[in-house]
């Protein structure tokens, strides 16, 4: 499924957060969404997932405006995994993952054999089969995160929108998750703070700065020393890993020497 956005703008309490974002994610592509804190990554993902109504612009799934799909129609196409999604429930892990089947069920019908098989497969994908019957409340942060990802897979979506899904995960589970996403044959946009992880597993990177995409392309084209200095305000060195993908080594933060009261440069509108 192709996910596109044109001229996407969204403001919070009158302050512009997204400023005319355009993007085009091809079917099956895995795109890493990167940018500093507050650059608008979560806001963009929520607009793309239909959870926020943009002030201007359009999001389309395979050319169909999201605004025409309704919540159920969106949930049948795209799954969203929030950053630090808080859920307090007495349900079991399998029941929480089973919530991903809701868009496919009549209101009064319980899960059938097919739903249970999909949930079991989703739990297996994230290595949580052994915890299926455990109470949700007893899970660690990383186990909850993996269960939320299983819930997204149980939706059997064509597209996955994930907001820092590697939070709380140990290194092995971070690598497993990124391999799962990259190999999932779904359209994926995933916000990540670990730039080396993003470069290693994503087909392209979209770099957001102050609500605008300032670079989009192959990881080696986006992760340049100049972009890291200008957007992330860090001094970094780029090297190539064994497969030629960029790996970032940080020398330290760049210190802001501009006067705090200096006006900020005007932003351009549009797609990079
Ligand atoms: N509902 C809201 N009300 C007010 N301000 C908001 C709201 N949502 C987002 N913002 C502001 O919009 C800006 C972008 O926030 P957003 O969460 O999209 O950034 P982000 O790139 O995901 O950041 P992080 O890397 O810290 O998660 C921030 O300055 C944030 O404070």
mmCIF file of C-alpha atoms in Angstrom, residues 19-172:
data_model
loop_
_atom_site.group_PDB
_atom_site.id
_atom_site.type_symbol
_atom_site.label_atom_id
_atom_site.label_comp_id
_atom_site.label_asym_id
_atom_site.label_seq_id
_atom_site.Cartn_x
_atom_site.Cartn_y
_atom_site.Cartn_z
ATOM 1 C CA UNK A 19 4.512 22.947 8.052
ATOM 2 C CA UNK A 20 3.459 21.600 4.700
ATOM 3 C CA UNK A 21 4.939 18.093 4.804
ATOM 4 C CA UNK A 22 4.939 16.016 1.649
ATOM 5 C CA UNK A 23 5.947 12.357 1.484
ATOM 6 C CA UNK A 24 5.511 9.305 -0.698
ATOM 7 C CA UNK A 25 6.193 5.844 0.720
ATOM 8 C CA UNK A 26 6.065 3.078 -1.849
ATOM 9 C CA UNK A 27 4.358 -0.270 -1.188
ATOM 10 C CA UNK A 28 6.623 -2.522 0.876
ATOM 11 C CA UNK A 29 9.145 0.212 1.609
ATOM 12 C CA UNK A 30 10.625 0.709 5.093
ATOM 13 C CA UNK A 31 11.277 4.387 5.805
ATOM 14 C CA UNK A 32 12.947 5.642 8.972
ATOM 15 C CA UNK A 33 11.583 8.907 10.371
ATOM 16 C CA UNK A 34 14.366 10.766 12.151
ATOM 17 C CA UNK A 35 14.731 14.202 13.693
ATOM 18 C CA UNK A 36 15.508 15.844 17.019
ATOM 19 C CA UNK A 37 13.098 16.036 19.968
ATOM 20 C CA UNK A 38 10.112 18.186 19.114
ATOM 21 C CA UNK A 39 10.721 18.127 15.344
ATOM 22 C CA UNK A 40 7.222 16.719 14.734
ATOM 23 C CA UNK A 41 7.756 12.967 14.239
ATOM 24 C CA UNK A 42 4.912 11.826 16.539
ATOM 25 C CA UNK A 43 2.610 14.520 15.167
ATOM 26 C CA UNK A 44 3.313 13.417 11.607
ATOM 27 C CA UNK A 45 2.734 9.732 12.426
ATOM 28 C CA UNK A 46 -0.572 10.586 14.140
ATOM 29 C CA UNK A 47 -1.740 12.623 11.146
ATOM 30 C CA UNK A 48 -0.783 9.762 8.819
ATOM 31 C CA UNK A 49 -2.676 7.310 11.065
ATOM 32 C CA UNK A 50 -5.802 9.469 10.951
ATOM 33 C CA UNK A 51 -5.557 10.204 14.678
ATOM 34 C CA UNK A 52 -5.105 13.932 14.093
ATOM 35 C CA UNK A 53 -6.976 16.002 11.594
ATOM 36 C CA UNK A 54 -4.502 18.230 9.751
ATOM 37 C CA UNK A 55 -5.206 21.956 9.405
ATOM 38 C CA UNK A 56 -4.280 21.635 5.740
ATOM 39 C CA UNK A 57 -3.167 18.951 3.344
ATOM 40 C CA UNK A 58 -4.194 15.384 2.569
ATOM 41 C CA UNK A 59 -3.078 11.898 3.565
ATOM 42 C CA UNK A 60 -3.864 9.094 1.133
ATOM 43 C CA UNK A 61 -3.618 5.300 1.297
ATOM 44 C CA UNK A 62 -3.333 3.966 -2.245
ATOM 45 C CA UNK A 63 -4.770 7.250 -3.464
ATOM 46 C CA UNK A 64 -7.823 7.175 -1.154
ATOM 47 C CA UNK A 65 -8.030 10.147 1.237
ATOM 48 C CA UNK A 66 -7.821 8.950 4.839
ATOM 49 C CA UNK A 67 -10.560 11.410 5.712
ATOM 50 C CA UNK A 68 -12.961 9.272 3.608
ATOM 51 C CA UNK A 69 -12.127 5.952 5.289
ATOM 52 C CA UNK A 70 -13.453 6.251 8.844
ATOM 53 C CA UNK A 71 -11.785 4.727 11.911
ATOM 54 C CA UNK A 72 -12.606 1.126 10.982
ATOM 55 C CA UNK A 73 -11.493 1.572 7.393
ATOM 56 C CA UNK A 74 -8.196 3.077 8.546
ATOM 57 C CA UNK A 75 -7.634 0.307 11.126
ATOM 58 C CA UNK A 76 -8.149 -2.319 8.444
ATOM 59 C CA UNK A 77 -5.341 -0.792 6.436
ATOM 60 C CA UNK A 78 -2.853 0.699 8.882
ATOM 61 C CA UNK A 79 -1.694 -0.140 12.417
ATOM 62 C CA UNK A 80 -0.208 2.519 14.679
ATOM 63 C CA UNK A 81 2.132 1.787 17.580
ATOM 64 C CA UNK A 82 2.359 4.766 19.929
ATOM 65 C CA UNK A 83 5.382 5.868 21.883
ATOM 66 C CA UNK A 84 5.087 4.648 25.498
ATOM 67 C CA UNK A 85 1.467 3.606 25.041
ATOM 68 C CA UNK A 86 0.020 3.409 28.579
ATOM 69 C CA UNK A 87 -2.491 0.623 29.039
ATOM 70 C CA UNK A 88 -3.790 -0.435 32.432
ATOM 71 C CA UNK A 89 -5.972 -3.498 32.146
ATOM 72 C CA UNK A 90 -6.738 -6.830 33.791
ATOM 73 C CA UNK A 91 -6.660 -8.540 30.387
ATOM 74 C CA UNK A 92 -4.120 -11.231 29.510
ATOM 75 C CA UNK A 93 -1.338 -10.594 27.011
ATOM 76 C CA UNK A 94 -3.168 -12.626 24.335
ATOM 77 C CA UNK A 95 -6.359 -10.616 24.939
ATOM 78 C CA UNK A 96 -4.473 -7.328 24.498
ATOM 79 C CA UNK A 97 -2.913 -8.590 21.272
ATOM 80 C CA UNK A 98 -6.408 -9.759 20.264
ATOM 81 C CA UNK A 99 -7.583 -6.126 20.352
ATOM 82 C CA UNK A 100 -5.874 -5.900 16.970
ATOM 83 C CA UNK A 101 -8.678 -8.062 15.563
ATOM 84 C CA UNK A 102 -11.409 -5.586 16.600
ATOM 85 C CA UNK A 103 -11.672 -3.832 13.182
ATOM 86 C CA UNK A 104 -12.553 -7.171 11.577
ATOM 87 C CA UNK A 105 -15.254 -8.299 14.004
ATOM 88 C CA UNK A 106 -18.919 -7.556 14.430
ATOM 89 C CA UNK A 107 -19.516 -5.655 17.609
ATOM 90 C CA UNK A 108 -21.052 -8.547 19.567
ATOM 91 C CA UNK A 109 -18.988 -11.413 18.184
ATOM 92 C CA UNK A 110 -16.093 -12.821 20.205
ATOM 93 C CA UNK A 111 -12.833 -14.037 18.675
ATOM 94 C CA UNK A 112 -13.159 -17.067 16.387
ATOM 95 C CA UNK A 113 -10.580 -19.709 15.461
ATOM 96 C CA UNK A 114 -9.115 -17.489 12.740
ATOM 97 C CA UNK A 115 -8.692 -14.564 15.170
ATOM 98 C CA UNK A 116 -6.991 -16.863 17.674
ATOM 99 C CA UNK A 117 -4.630 -18.215 14.995
ATOM 100 C CA UNK A 118 -3.702 -14.676 13.885
ATOM 101 C CA UNK A 119 -3.027 -13.650 17.502
ATOM 102 C CA UNK A 120 -0.902 -16.756 18.103
ATOM 103 C CA UNK A 121 1.138 -16.008 14.958
ATOM 104 C CA UNK A 122 1.592 -12.374 16.016
ATOM 105 C CA UNK A 123 2.787 -13.400 19.480
ATOM 106 C CA UNK A 124 5.199 -15.853 17.888
ATOM 107 C CA UNK A 125 6.593 -13.127 15.623
ATOM 108 C CA UNK A 126 7.711 -11.080 18.621
ATOM 109 C CA UNK A 127 8.767 -14.066 20.742
ATOM 110 C CA UNK A 128 5.982 -13.749 23.321
ATOM 111 C CA UNK A 129 4.187 -17.069 22.847
ATOM 112 C CA UNK A 130 5.250 -18.207 26.311
ATOM 113 C CA UNK A 131 3.639 -15.137 27.908
ATOM 114 C CA UNK A 132 0.258 -15.362 26.116
ATOM 115 C CA UNK A 133 -1.723 -16.243 29.232
ATOM 116 C CA UNK A 134 0.083 -13.866 31.598
ATOM 117 C CA UNK A 135 -1.709 -10.837 33.041
ATOM 118 C CA UNK A 136 -0.816 -7.658 31.154
ATOM 119 C CA UNK A 137 0.012 -5.893 34.405
ATOM 120 C CA UNK A 138 2.886 -8.290 35.118
ATOM 121 C CA UNK A 139 4.849 -7.533 31.934
ATOM 122 C CA UNK A 140 8.119 -5.609 31.842
ATOM 123 C CA UNK A 141 8.381 -2.448 29.730
ATOM 124 C CA UNK A 142 10.122 -4.273 26.879
ATOM 125 C CA UNK A 143 7.612 -7.138 26.934
ATOM 126 C CA UNK A 144 4.732 -4.648 26.765
ATOM 127 C CA UNK A 145 6.382 -2.916 23.840
ATOM 128 C CA UNK A 146 6.714 -6.226 21.980
ATOM 129 C CA UNK A 147 3.080 -7.068 22.788
ATOM 130 C CA UNK A 148 1.963 -3.718 21.309
ATOM 131 C CA UNK A 149 3.884 -4.617 18.158
ATOM 132 C CA UNK A 150 2.191 -8.043 18.135
ATOM 133 C CA UNK A 151 -1.174 -6.249 18.474
ATOM 134 C CA UNK A 152 -0.254 -4.191 15.405
ATOM 135 C CA UNK A 153 0.644 -7.345 13.444
ATOM 136 C CA UNK A 154 -2.610 -8.987 14.575
ATOM 137 C CA UNK A 155 -4.354 -6.181 12.666
ATOM 138 C CA UNK A 156 -2.789 -7.674 9.519
ATOM 139 C CA UNK A 157 -2.280 -4.167 8.175
ATOM 140 C CA UNK A 158 -0.896 -3.132 4.798
ATOM 141 C CA UNK A 159 0.941 -0.278 6.502
ATOM 142 C CA UNK A 160 2.662 0.096 9.874
ATOM 143 C CA UNK A 161 3.295 3.443 11.567
ATOM 144 C CA UNK A 162 5.511 3.101 14.632
ATOM 145 C CA UNK A 163 6.671 5.766 17.066
ATOM 146 C CA UNK A 164 10.029 4.832 18.565
ATOM 147 C CA UNK A 165 9.140 1.132 18.899
ATOM 148 C CA UNK A 166 12.658 0.242 20.049
ATOM 149 C CA UNK A 167 12.137 2.150 23.323
ATOM 150 C CA UNK A 168 12.535 -0.244 26.247
ATOM 151 C CA UNK A 169 13.975 -3.010 24.058
ATOM 152 C CA UNK A 170 17.359 -4.604 24.720
ATOM 153 C CA UNK A 171 19.830 -4.745 21.838
ATOM 154 C CA UNK A 172 18.824 -8.217 20.647
#
